[in-house]
XYZ file of C-alpha atoms in Angstrom:
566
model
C 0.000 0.000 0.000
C 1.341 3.469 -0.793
C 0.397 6.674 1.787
C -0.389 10.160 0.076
C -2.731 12.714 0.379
C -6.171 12.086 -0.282
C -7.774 15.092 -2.221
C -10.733 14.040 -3.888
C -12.562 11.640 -1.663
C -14.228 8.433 -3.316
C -12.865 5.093 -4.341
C -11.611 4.004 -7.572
C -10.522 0.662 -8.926
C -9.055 0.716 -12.332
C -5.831 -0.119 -14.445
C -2.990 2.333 -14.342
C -1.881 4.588 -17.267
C 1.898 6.054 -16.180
C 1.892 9.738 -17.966
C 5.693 10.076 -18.400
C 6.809 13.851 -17.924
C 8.239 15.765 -20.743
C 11.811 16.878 -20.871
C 12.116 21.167 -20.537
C 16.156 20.788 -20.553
C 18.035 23.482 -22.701
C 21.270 25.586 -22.696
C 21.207 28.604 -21.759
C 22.700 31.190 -24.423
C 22.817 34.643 -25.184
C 21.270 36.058 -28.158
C 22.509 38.349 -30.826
C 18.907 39.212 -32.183
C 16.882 40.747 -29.407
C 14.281 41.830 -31.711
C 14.061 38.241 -33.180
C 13.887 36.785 -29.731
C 11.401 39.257 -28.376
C 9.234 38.023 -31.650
C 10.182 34.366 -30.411
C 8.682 34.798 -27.229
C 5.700 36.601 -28.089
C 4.708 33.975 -30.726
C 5.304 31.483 -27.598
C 2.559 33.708 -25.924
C 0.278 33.483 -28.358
C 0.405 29.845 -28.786
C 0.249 29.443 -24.959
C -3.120 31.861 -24.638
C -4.589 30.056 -27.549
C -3.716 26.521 -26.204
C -5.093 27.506 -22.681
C -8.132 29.197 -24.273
C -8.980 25.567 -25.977
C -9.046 23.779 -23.125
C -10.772 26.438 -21.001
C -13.375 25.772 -22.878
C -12.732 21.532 -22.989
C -12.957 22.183 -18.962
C -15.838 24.622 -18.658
C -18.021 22.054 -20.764
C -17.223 18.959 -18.471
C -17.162 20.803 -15.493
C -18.487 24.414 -15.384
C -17.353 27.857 -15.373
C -15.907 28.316 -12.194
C -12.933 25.380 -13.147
C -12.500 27.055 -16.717
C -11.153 29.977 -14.693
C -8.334 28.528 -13.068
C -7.008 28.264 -16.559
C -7.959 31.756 -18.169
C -6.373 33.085 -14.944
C -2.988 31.428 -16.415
C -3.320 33.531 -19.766
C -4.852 36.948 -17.655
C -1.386 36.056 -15.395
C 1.147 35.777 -18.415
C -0.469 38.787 -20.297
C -0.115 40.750 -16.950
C 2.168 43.743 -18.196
C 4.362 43.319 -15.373
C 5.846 39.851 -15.654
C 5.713 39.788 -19.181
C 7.778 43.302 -19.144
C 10.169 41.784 -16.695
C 11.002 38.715 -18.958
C 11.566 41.132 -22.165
C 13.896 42.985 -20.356
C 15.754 40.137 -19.496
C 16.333 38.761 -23.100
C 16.966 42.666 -24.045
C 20.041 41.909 -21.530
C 20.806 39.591 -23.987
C 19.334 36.331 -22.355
C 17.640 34.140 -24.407
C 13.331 33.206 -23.919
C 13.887 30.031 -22.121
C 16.389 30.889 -19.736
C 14.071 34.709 -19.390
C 10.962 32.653 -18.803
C 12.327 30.048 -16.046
C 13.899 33.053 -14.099
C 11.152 35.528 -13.701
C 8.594 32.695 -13.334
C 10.714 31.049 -10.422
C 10.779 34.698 -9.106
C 6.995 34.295 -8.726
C 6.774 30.834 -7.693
C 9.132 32.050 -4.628
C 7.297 34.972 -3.818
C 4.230 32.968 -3.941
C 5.543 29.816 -1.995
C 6.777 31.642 0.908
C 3.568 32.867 2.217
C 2.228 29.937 3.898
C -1.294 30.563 2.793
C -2.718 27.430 0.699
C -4.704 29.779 -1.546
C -1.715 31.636 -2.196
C 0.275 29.185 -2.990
C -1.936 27.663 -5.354
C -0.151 30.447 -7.669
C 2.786 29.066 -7.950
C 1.157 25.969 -9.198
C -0.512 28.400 -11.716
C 3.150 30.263 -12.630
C 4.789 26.539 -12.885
C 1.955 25.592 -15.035
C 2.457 28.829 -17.449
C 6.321 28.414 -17.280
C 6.469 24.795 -18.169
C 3.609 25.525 -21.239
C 5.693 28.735 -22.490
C 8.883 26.269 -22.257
C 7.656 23.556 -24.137
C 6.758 25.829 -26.665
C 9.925 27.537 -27.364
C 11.643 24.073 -27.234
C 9.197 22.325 -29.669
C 8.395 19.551 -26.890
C 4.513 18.311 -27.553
C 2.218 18.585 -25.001
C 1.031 15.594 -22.999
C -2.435 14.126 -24.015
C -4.186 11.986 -21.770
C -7.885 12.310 -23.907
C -7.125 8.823 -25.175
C -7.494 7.030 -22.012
C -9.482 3.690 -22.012
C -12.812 3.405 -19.407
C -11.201 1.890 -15.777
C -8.083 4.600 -16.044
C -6.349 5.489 -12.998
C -3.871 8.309 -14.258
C -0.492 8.258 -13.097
C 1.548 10.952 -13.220
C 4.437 13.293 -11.363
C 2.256 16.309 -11.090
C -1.296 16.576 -12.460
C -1.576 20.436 -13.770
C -4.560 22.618 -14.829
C -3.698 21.996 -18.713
C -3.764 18.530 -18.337
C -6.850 17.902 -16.778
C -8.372 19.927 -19.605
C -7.985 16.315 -21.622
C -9.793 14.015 -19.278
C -13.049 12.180 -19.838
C -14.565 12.196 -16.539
C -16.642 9.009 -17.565
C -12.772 7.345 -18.621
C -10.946 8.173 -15.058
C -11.620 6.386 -11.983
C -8.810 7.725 -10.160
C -5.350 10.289 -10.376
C -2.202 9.410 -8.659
C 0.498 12.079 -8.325
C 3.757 12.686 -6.653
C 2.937 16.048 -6.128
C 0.252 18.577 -4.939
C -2.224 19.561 -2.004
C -5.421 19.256 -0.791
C -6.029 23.236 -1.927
C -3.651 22.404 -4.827
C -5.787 22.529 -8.529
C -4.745 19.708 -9.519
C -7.252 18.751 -6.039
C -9.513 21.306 -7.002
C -10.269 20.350 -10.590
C -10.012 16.596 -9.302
C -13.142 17.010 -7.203
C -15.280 19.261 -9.546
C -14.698 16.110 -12.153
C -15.785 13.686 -9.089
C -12.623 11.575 -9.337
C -10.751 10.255 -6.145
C -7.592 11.887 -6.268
C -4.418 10.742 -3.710
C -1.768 13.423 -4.382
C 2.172 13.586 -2.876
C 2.661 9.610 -2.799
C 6.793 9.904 -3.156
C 7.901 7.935 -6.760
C 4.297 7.367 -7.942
C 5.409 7.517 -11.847
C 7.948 5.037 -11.088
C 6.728 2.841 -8.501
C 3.302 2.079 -10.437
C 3.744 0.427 -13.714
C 1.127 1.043 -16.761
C -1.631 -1.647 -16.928
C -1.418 -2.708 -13.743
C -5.055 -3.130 -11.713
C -4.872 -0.707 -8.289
C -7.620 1.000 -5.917
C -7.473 4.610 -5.196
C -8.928 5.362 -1.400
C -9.293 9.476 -2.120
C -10.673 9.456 1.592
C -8.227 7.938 3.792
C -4.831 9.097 1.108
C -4.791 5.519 0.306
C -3.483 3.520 -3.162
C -3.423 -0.354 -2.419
C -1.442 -2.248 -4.547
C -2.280 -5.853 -6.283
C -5.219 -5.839 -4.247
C -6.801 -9.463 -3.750
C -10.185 -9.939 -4.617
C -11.484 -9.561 -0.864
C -10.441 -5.849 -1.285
C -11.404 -4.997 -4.246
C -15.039 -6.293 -3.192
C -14.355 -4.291 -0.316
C -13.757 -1.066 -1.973
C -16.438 -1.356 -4.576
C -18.795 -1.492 -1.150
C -17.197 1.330 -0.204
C -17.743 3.294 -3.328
C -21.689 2.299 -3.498
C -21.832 3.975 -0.268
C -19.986 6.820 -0.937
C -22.252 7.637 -3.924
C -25.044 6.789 -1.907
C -23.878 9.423 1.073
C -23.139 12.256 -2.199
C -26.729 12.245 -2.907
C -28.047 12.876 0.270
C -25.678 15.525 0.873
C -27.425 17.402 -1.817
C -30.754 16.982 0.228
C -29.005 19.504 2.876
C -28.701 22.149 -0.117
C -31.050 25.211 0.579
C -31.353 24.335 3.979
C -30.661 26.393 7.189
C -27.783 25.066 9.487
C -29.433 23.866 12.442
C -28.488 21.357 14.994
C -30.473 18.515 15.780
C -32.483 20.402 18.852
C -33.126 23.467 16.130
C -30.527 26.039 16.978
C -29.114 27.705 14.045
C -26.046 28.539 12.915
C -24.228 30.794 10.088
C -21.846 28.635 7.809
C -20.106 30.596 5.717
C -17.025 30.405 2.806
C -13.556 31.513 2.966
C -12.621 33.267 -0.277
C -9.039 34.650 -1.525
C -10.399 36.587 -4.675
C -13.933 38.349 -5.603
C -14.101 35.898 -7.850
C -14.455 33.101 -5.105
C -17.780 34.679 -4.128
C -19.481 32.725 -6.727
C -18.141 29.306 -5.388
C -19.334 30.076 -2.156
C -23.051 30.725 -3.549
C -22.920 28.154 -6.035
C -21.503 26.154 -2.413
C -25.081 27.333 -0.713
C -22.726 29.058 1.504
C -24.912 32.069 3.834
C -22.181 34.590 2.978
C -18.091 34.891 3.369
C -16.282 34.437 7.064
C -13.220 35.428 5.691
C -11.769 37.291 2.599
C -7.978 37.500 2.195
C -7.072 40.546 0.744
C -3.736 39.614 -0.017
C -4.062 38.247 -3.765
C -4.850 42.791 -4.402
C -1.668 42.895 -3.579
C 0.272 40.500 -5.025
C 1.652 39.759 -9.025
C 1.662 43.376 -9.246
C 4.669 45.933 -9.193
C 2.848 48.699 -7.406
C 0.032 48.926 -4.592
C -3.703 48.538 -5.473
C -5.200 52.275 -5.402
C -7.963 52.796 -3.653
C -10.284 52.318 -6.377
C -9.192 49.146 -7.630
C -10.107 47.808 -4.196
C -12.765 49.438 -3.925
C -13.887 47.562 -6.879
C -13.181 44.269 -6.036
C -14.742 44.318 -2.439
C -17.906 46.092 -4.013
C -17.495 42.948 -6.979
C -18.092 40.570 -4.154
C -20.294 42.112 -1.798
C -22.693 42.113 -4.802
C -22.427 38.134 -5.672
C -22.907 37.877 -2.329
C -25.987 40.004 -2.838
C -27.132 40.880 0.589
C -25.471 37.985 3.158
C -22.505 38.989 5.167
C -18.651 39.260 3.928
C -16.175 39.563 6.340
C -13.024 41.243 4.990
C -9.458 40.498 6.979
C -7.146 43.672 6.290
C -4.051 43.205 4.832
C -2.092 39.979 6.284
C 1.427 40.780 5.205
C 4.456 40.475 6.308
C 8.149 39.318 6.698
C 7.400 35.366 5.193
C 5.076 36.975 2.522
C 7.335 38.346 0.559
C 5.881 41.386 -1.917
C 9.152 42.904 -3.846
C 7.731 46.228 -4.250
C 7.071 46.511 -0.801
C 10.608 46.405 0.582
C 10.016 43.941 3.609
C 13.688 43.451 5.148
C 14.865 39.825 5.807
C 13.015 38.774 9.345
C 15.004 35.627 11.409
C 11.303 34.491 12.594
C 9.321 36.189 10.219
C 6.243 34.533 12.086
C 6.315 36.621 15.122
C 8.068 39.794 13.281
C 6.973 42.905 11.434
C 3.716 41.532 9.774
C -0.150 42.013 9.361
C -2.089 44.556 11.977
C 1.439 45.588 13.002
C 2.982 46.421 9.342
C -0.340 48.247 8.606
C -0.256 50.140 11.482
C 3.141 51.490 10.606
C 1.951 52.252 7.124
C -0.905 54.582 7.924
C -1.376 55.973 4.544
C -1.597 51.884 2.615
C -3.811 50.837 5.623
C -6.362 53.543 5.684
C -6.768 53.186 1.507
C -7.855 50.277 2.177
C -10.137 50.655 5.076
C -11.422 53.852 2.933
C -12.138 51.064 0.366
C -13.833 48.591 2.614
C -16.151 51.284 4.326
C -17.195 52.596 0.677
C -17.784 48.970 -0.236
C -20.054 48.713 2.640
C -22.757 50.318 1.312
C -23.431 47.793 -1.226
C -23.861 45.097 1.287
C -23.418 43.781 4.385
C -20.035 44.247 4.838
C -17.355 43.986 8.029
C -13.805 44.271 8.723
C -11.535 41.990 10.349
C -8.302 42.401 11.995
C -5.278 40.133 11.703
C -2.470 38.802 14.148
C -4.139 41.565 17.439
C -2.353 40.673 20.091
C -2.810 43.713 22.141
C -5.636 46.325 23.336
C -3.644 48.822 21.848
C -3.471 47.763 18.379
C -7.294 46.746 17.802
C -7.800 50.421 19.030
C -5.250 51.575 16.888
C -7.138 49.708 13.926
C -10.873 51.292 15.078
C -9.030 54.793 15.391
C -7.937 54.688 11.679
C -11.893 53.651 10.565
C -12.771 56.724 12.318
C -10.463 59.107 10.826
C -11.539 57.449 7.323
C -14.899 57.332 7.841
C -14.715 61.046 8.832
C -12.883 61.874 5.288
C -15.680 60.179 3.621
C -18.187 62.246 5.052
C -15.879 65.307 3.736
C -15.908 63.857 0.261
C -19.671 62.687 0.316
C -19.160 59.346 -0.312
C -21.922 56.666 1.322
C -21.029 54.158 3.599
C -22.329 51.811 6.500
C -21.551 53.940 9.573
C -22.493 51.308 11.616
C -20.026 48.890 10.013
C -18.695 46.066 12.330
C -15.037 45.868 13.501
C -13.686 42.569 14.650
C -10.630 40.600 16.186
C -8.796 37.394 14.278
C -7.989 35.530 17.319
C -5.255 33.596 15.958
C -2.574 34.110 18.922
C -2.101 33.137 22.056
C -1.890 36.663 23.378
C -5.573 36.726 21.983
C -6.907 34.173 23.652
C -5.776 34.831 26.766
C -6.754 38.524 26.817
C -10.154 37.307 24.654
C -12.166 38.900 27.692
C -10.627 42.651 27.092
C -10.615 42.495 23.849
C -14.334 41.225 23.315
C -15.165 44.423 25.072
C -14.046 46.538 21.955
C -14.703 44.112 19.674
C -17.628 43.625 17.225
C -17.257 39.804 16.383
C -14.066 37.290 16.837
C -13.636 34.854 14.221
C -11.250 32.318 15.517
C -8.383 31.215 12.884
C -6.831 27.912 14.219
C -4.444 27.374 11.598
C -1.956 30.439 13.495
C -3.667 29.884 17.158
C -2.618 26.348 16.740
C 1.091 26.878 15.862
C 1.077 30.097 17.971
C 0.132 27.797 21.080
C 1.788 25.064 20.440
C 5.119 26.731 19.651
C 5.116 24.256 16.591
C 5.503 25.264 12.678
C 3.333 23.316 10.885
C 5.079 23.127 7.913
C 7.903 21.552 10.421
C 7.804 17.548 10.073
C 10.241 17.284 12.833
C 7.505 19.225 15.465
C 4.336 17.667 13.219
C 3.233 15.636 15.929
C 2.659 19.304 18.261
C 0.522 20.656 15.337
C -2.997 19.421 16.127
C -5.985 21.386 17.217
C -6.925 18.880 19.378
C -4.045 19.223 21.877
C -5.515 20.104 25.547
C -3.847 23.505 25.214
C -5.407 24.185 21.862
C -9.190 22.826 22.429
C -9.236 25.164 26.003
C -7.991 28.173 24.074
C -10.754 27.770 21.492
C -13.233 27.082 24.561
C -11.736 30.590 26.267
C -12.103 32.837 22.935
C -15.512 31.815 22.438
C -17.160 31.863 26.347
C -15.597 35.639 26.452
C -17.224 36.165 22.973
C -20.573 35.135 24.207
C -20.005 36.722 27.867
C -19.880 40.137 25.975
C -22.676 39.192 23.640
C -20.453 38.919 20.170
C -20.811 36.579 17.546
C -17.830 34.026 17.766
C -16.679 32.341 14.817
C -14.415 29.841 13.324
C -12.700 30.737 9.996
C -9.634 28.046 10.589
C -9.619 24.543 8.960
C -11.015 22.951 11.875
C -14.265 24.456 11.534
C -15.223 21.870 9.308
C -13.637 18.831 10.462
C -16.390 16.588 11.810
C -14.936 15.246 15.125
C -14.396 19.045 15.975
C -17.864 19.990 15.039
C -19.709 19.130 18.257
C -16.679 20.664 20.743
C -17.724 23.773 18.590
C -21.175 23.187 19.584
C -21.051 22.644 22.850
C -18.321 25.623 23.419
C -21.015 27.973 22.232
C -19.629 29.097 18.285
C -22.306 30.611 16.641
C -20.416 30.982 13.111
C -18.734 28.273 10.771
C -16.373 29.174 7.768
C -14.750 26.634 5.639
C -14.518 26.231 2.213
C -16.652 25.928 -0.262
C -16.927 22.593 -0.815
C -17.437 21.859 2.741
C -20.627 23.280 3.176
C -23.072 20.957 2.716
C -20.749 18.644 4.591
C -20.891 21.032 7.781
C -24.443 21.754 7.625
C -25.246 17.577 7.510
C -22.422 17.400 10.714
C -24.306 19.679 12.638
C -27.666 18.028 12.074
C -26.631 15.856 13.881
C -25.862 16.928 17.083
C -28.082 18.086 20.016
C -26.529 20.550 23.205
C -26.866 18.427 25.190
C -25.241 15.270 23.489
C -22.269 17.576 22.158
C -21.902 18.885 25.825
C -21.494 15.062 27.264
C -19.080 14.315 24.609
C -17.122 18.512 25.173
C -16.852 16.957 28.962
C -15.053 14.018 28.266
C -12.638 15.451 25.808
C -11.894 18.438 28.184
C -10.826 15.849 30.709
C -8.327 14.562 29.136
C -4.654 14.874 29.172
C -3.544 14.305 25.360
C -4.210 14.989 22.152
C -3.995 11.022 21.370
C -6.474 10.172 24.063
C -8.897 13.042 22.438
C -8.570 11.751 18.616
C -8.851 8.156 20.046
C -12.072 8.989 21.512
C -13.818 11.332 19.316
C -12.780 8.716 16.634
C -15.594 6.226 18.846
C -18.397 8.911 18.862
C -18.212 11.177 15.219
């Protein structure tokens, strides 16, 4: 049996088909004919937006508009003036396309992969994607084409990109292996809009699997069992009958309130990274967005967003959203997120340096554009603003001090707004939590994040597989930090809610319940998953269960048991 990642939950039992990767090796060289070259490359371009446009449209037809995107944001990406003006000043240096191409685009990917934010890395999936298309042009190499496939494929494959997927017959694949990838990578994403189980990062898939031969891919558990006997491969096709069974009635919860089993009712909302993402979490049945990250405005771009231009996109979402609530987080930048234009210095720990709430505070004039932004935003919907990383009274009045002064030039200039606009507190430190109860008194909402709280508690990176074991949110420390933050909440009569990953994981769900959260946000295609979970739980049966779990002294004895009860 092989361990990876499982992405795309489902079972799939099927014959393997090993998609070997193309060679993008060259020498690098200087050229003599920058005007030549310049043509070179912008014929490479063209080719690229033309190829990507094609199967845009191959993926928008099997799957739907929202996956088609993912690849017209590769040719909106390359046509961006910026990167394509840094690579043509490179080969006017006398570099040639190839080598030009690979060094700006690797710029990106970097920029992109230090941030530590799965939606934002998901970019540099995008930029590796665009680099290794514009390569394989210059060099000649043909692209890969799966659309051949026999019924019972499992594909095979080092990394699964955007461009490929554009060649799949959903009704061919019954599972996608990878060596690479994430479960917020788009290689997942586009997996699970086509409805295939997907295990990505299994180390030496391509050559460890051989073409032809019969495996089953276990997309829920990360799971790719090899030669299976006959026993398991009746076993799995069980498993799959039920799984399509349990898919159907999740689509029974669609249109539904969120509402535990004793009838109290709960907002589940979508966390978004672009205006654009608004439209998943409708088409998700999602009641509105706990958490917009405004850091894609800023990023693949030499200069800040004006006003305007944010402006625009916040007012762009707030009216998908068309009335329910979106909860914008200010700018979450910093020393690991690293925006060239901005001139962040070089941090040691980058995770407790000069970043979010306290970079914005010491850059008055970026930080009130956009809270000038926001609050004109706000009077096209129901609109509120969230702070990052507080960790101090001082700074969440700091924040509030700065809406006043820009709601007050506004008023000067005319320009509407909601005056009553909500300001609240990501609790995502420790200093948060323990101070919840001061800060709930100037707060208008917390929504917890337990991604940061978790490695903020716990002292523990999570990107750290030496410390791995620490990062859990169901260590004791964690689960009574999460059950602080939310009784102050309540105590001052503010809604409390979750925007972290464990908001939707199921044996967390009735903790959440019992502690008193009165808002879920998790991604979009969690909700209907959520809103089922928390059918199913009464007060008083999540409290019994909160009781036990708060007894306890580790986080093994707390996964062990909710394991018995979820």
């Amino acid at each position: 049996m092989l361990k990876g990642i499982g992405a795309s939950e489902g079972y799939g039992i099927g014959r393997v088909m090993v998609i070997a990767e193309q060679s993008l090796e060259y020498t690098p060289k200087e050229v003599a004919d920058v005007d030549a070259e310049l043509e070179r490359f912008h014929n490479a371009i063209d080719v690229f937006c033309d190829n990507t446009m094609q199967q845009a449209d191959a993926i928008r037809k099997s799957t739907g508009d929202k996956e088609a995107e993912i690849l017209e944001g590769h040719i909106a990406i390359i046509r961006d003036p910026f990167m394509g003006g840094e690579i043509e000043n490179l080969i006017k240096s006398g570099q040639c396309a190839e080598a030009s191409v690979e060094q700006i685009c690797k710029m990106f990917i970097d920029m992109f992969s230090a941030t530590g934010d799965d939606l934002t890395m998901q970019r540099a999936t995008d930029v590796k994607d665009i680099r290794d298309g514009l390569l394989g042009i210059l060099l000649g190499v043909k692209e890969v084409k799966i659309s051949d496939a026999p019924a019972g494929t499992v594909l095979v494959c080092r990394e699964l990109t955007p461009s490929m997927t554009a060649g799949i017959k959903k009704e061919n694949i019954v599972g996608i292996v990878t060596e690479t990838g994430s479960q917020t990578s788009h290689s997942a994403i586009l997996a699970r809009a086509l409805e295939i189980p997907a295990v990505l990062s299994v180390p030496n898939a391509a050559t460890q699997l051989s073409s032809d031969e019969l495996i089953i891919v276990d997309g829920t558990e990360g799971n790719v069992v090899t030669a299976p006997e006959q026993s398991q491969v009746d076993e799995y096709t069980a498993k799959r009958e039920a799984f399509l069974r349990e898919r159907r009635e999740l689509e029974s919860f669609r249109g539904k309130k969120t509402e535990s089993a004793d009838g109290t009712e709960y907002e589940l909302f979508c966390n978004i990274g672009t205006p654009k993402d608004a439209t998943k979490a409708v088409d998700a049945d999602g009641e509105g967005v706990g958490l917009f990250r405004t850091e894609f405005l800023f990023m693949d771009r030499n200069t800040l967003p004006t006003e305007d231009e944010q402006f625009e996109a916040y007012k762009q979402a707030s009216l998908i959203l068309k009335g329910k609530p979106l909860i914008i987080r200010t700018l979450d930048i910093g020393g690991d997120k690293e925006i060239p234009y901005l001139g962040l210095a070089k941090e040691d720990n980058p995770f407790m340096g000069f970043r979010a709430i306290r970079y914005c505070l010491k850059n008055r004039d970026m930080f009130k554009s956009q809270i000038k932004a926001i609050l004109r935003a706000s009077a096209f919907g129901d609109i509120r603003i969230m702070f990052p990383l507080i960790t101090a009274v001082e700074e969440l009045r700091a924040g509030k001090e700065l809406v006043e002064e820009a709601k007050a030039d506004l008023k000067v200039s005319g320009i509407d707004f909601d005056e009553n606009i909500q300001v609240g507190v990501m609790t995502e430190t420790a200093a948060s939590g323990v101070i919840a109860d001061l800060l709930a008194k100037e707060s208008d909402f917390f929504s917890i994040g337990t991604n940061d709280l978790t490695g903020y508690t716990m002292a523990a990176d999570r990107g750290n597989s030496d410390v791995g074991y620490l990062y859990s949110p169901f260590q004791p420390s964690v689960l009574r930090m999460i059950k602080s933050i939310i009784e102050n909440g309540r105590s001052a009569g503010i809604s409390v809610g979750m925007c972290g990953e464990a908001a939707a994981n199921p044996m967390m769900i009735p903790l959440l319940i019992s502690f008193g959260l009165t808002e879920f946000s998790v991604s979009a295609p969690s909700v209907l998953k959520v809103r089922k979970c928390i059918s199913k739980w009464t007060k008083a049966e999540a409290d019994t269960i909160a009781k036990k779990v708060m007894e306890m002294s580790t986080e093994a004895e707390i996964t062990a048991y909710l394991k018995t009860v979820v």
